[in-house]
XYZ file of N, CA and C in Angstrom:
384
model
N 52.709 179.201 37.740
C 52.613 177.776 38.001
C 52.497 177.566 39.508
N 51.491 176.641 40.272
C 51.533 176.592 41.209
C 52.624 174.894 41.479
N 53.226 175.229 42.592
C 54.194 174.570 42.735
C 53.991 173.333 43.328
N 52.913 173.273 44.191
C 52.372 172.276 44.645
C 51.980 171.618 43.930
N 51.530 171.843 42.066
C 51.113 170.912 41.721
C 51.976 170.256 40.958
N 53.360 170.270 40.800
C 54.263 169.942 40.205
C 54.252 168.484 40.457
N 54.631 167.529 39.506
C 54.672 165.962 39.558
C 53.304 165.453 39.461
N 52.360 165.981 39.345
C 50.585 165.941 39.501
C 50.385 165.873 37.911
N 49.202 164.975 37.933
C 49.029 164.504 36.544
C 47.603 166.462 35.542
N 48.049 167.015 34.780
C 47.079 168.450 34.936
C 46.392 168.551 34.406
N 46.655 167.465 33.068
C 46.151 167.871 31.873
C 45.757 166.676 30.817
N 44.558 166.136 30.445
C 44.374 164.944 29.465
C 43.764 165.755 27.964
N 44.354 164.607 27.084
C 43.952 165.583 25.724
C 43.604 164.089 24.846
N 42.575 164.018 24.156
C 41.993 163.248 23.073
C 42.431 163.736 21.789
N 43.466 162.700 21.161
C 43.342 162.885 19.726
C 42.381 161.682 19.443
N 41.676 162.496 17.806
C 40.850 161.563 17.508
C 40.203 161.453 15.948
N 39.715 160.731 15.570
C 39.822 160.718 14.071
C 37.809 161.614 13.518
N 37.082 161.798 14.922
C 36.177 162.356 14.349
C 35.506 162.757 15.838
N 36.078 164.348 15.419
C 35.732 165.489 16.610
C 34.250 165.220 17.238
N 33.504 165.562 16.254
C 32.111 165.547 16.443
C 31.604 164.246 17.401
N 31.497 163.212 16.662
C 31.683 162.538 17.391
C 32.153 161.911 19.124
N 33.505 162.543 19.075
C 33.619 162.021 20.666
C 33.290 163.023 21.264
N 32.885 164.459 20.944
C 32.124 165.676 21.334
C 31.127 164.878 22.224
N 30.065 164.392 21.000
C 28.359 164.503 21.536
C 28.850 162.825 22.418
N 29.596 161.618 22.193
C 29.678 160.516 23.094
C 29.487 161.245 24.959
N 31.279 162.007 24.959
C 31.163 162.612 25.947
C 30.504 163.271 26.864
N 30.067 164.142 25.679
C 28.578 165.044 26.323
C 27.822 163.862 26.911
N 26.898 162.876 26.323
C 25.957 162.297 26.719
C 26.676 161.594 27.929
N 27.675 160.907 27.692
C 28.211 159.995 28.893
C 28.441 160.614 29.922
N 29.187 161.871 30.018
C 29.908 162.768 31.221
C 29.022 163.795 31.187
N 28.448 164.582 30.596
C 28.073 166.033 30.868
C 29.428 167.035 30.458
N 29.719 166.802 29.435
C 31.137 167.842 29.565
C 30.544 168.388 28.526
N 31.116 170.088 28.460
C 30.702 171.005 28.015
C 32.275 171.177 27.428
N 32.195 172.302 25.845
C 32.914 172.247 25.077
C 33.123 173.922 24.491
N 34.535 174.360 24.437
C 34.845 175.711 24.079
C 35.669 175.448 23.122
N 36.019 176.129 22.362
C 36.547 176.175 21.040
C 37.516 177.538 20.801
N 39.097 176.923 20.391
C 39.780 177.960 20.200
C 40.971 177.859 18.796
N 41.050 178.441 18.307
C 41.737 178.104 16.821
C 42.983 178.673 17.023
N 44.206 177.412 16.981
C 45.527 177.522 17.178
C 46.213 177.078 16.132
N 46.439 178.191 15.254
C 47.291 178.198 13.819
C 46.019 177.213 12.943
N 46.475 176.628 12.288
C 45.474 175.798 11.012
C 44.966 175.048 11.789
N 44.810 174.538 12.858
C 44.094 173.613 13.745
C 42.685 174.360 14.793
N 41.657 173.739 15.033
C 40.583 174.088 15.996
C 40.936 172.927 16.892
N 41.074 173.685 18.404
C 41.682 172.959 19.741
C 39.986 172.948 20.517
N 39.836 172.055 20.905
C 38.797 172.047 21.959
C 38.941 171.631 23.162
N 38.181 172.507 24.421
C 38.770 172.560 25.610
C 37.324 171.874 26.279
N 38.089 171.097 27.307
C 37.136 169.857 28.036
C 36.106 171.161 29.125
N 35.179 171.277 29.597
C 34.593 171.719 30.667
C 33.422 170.660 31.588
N 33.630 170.735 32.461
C 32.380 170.030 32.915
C 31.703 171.285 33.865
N 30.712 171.204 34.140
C 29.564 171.612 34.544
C 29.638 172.676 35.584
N 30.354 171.748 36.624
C 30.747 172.435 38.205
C 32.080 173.366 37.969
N 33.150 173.668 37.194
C 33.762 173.925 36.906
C 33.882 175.071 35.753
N 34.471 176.320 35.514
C 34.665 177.142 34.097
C 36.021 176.747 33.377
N 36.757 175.966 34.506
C 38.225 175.794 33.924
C 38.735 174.598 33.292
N 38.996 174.541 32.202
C 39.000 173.603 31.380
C 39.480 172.205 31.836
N 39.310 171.078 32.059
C 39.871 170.162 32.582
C 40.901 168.908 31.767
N 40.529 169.370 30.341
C 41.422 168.401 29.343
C 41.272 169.114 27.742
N 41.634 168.660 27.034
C 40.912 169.054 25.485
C 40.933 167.917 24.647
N 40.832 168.296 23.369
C 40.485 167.465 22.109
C 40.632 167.909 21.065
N 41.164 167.262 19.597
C 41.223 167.359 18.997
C 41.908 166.717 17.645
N 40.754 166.724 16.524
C 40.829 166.021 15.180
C 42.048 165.857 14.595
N 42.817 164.353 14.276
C 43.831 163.964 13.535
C 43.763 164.832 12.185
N 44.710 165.603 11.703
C 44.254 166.066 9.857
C 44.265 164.910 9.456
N 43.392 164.977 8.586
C 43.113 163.645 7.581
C 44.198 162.942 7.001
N 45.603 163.955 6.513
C 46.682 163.590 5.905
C 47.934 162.882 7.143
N 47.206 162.775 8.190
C 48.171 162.236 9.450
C 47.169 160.675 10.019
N 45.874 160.861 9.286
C 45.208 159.701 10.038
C 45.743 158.115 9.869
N 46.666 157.951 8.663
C 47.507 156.473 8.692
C 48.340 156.298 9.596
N 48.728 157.235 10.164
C 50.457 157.155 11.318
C 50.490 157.932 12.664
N 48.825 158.490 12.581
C 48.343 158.361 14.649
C 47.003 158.053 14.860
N 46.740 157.141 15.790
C 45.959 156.431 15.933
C 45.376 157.040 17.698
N 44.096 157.150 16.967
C 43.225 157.809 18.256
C 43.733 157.555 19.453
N 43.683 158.346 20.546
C 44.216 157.956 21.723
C 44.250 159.139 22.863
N 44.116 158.940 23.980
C 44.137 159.856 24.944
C 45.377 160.328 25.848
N 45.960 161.106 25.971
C 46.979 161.508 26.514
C 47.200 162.426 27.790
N 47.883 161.438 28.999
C 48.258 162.601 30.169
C 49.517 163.370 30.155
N 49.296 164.120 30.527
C 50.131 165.290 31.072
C 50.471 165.468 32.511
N 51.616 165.152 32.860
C 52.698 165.832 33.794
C 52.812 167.163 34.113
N 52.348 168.008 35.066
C 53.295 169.289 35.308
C 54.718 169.293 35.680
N 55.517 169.912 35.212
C 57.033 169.824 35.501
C 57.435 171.456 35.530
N 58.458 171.362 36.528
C 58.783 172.939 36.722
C 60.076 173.393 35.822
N 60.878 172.094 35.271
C 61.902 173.095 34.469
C 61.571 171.553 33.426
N 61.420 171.456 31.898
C 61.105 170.873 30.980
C 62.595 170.225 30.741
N 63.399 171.600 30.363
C 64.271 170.616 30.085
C 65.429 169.723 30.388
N 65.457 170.356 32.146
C 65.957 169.348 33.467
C 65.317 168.298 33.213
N 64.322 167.578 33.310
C 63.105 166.888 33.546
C 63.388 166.085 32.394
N 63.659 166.379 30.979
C 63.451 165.631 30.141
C 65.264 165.199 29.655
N 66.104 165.935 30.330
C 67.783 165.669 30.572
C 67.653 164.443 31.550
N 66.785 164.522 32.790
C 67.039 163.391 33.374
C 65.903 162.286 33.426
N 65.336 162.202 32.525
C 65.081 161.109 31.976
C 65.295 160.531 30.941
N 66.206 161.426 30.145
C 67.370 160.575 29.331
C 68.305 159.692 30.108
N 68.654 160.293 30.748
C 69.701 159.890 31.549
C 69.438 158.428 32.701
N 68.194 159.218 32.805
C 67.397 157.360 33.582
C 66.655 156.020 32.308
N 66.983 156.255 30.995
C 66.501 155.060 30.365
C 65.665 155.741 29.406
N 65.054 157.005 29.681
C 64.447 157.386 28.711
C 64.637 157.593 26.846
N 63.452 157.180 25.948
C 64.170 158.145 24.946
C 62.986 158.738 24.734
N 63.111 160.348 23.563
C 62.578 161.101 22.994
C 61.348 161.251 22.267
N 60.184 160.670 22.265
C 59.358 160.680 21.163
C 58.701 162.010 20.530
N 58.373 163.067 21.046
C 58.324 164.406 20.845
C 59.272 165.475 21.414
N 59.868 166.142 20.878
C 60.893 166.877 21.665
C 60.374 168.026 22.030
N 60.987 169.035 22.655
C 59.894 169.937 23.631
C 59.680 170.890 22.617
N 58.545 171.479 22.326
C 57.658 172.314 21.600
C 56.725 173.148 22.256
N 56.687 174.548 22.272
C 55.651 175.391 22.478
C 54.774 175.225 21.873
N 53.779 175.474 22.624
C 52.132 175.788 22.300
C 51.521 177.140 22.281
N 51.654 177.396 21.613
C 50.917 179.346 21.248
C 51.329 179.444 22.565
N 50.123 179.764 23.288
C 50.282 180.904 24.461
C 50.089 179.961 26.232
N 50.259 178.712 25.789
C 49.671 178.137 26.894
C 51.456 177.619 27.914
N 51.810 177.119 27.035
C 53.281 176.380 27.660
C 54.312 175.657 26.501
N 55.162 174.190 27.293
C 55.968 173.535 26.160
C 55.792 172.213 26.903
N 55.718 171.605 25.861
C 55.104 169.790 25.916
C 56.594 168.946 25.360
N 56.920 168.153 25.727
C 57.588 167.263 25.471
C 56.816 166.075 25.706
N 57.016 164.557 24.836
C 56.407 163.924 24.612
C 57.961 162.451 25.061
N 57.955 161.665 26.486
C 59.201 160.873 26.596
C 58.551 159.474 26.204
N 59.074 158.468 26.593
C 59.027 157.123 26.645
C 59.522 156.614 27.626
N 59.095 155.942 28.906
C 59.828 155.608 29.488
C 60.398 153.806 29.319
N 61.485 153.519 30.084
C 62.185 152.150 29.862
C 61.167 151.091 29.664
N 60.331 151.269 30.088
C 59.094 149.963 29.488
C 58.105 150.287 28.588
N 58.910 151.392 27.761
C 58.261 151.558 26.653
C 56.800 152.423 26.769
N 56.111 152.723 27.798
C 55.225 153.539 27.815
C 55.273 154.975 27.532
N 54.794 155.625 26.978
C 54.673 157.403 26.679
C 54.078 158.006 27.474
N 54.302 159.462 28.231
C 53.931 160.248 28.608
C 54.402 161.268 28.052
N 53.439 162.061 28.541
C 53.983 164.051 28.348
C 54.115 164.549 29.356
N 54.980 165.422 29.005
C 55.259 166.452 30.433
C 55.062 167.973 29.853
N 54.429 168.858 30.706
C 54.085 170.278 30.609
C 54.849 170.804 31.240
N 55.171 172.154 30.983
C 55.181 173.826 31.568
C 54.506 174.511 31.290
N 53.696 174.875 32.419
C 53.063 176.182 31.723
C 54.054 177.553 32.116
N 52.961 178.377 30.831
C 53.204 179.559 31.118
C 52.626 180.177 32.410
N 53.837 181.321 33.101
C 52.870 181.609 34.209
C 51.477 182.575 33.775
């Protein structure tokens, strides 16, 4: 983890109810280019644009059996250097819980807070 980028926004991710779709929108609108990696029963897709090999966000399809109770939407990410300092003290400042911290295969652990005015963010660790 580079340390400097700690508190820096790293990572945006699209859930969405039809992959394909915001695939080719994107493509045409941005130029972003698209890699594909299969994490447990799910296919994760990783953002690329052009000037870049390193992924800049991802995407990926609601299961059909979840599409009544999440609703498309784009999500930032926080780098944070210890998750669960970070998510202790923002309990402690007003926060509550909406995802609790969870690994991701091989990449890091996401926690998902709320802060006092009700807005959501995520916060990351990666793996080094």
């Amino acid at each position: 983890m580079n340390k400097s980028q700690v508190g820096k926004f790293c990572w945006n991710e699209l859930m969405t109810t039809n992959i394909a779709a915001a695939k080719e929108f994107y493509e045409k609108v941005l130029g972003w280019q698209y890699t594909e990696q299969a994490m447990g029963e799910h296919v994760y897709t990783f953002i690329k644009i052009a000037t870049d090999d390193k992924p800049i966000g991802g995407m990926w399809e609601i299961p059909n059996h979840e599409k009544a109770q999440l609703l498309p939407r784009w999500t930032s990410y926080i780098l944070v250097e210890d998750l669960e300092e970070t998510v202790n003290k923002a309990i402690e400042h007003g926060a509550t819980v909406k995802v609790p911290i969870t690994k991701l295969s091989n990449f890091g652990r996401i926690a998902v807070i709320v802060d006092p005015a009700n807005a959501a963010i995520a916060l990351l660790d990666k793996l080094d």
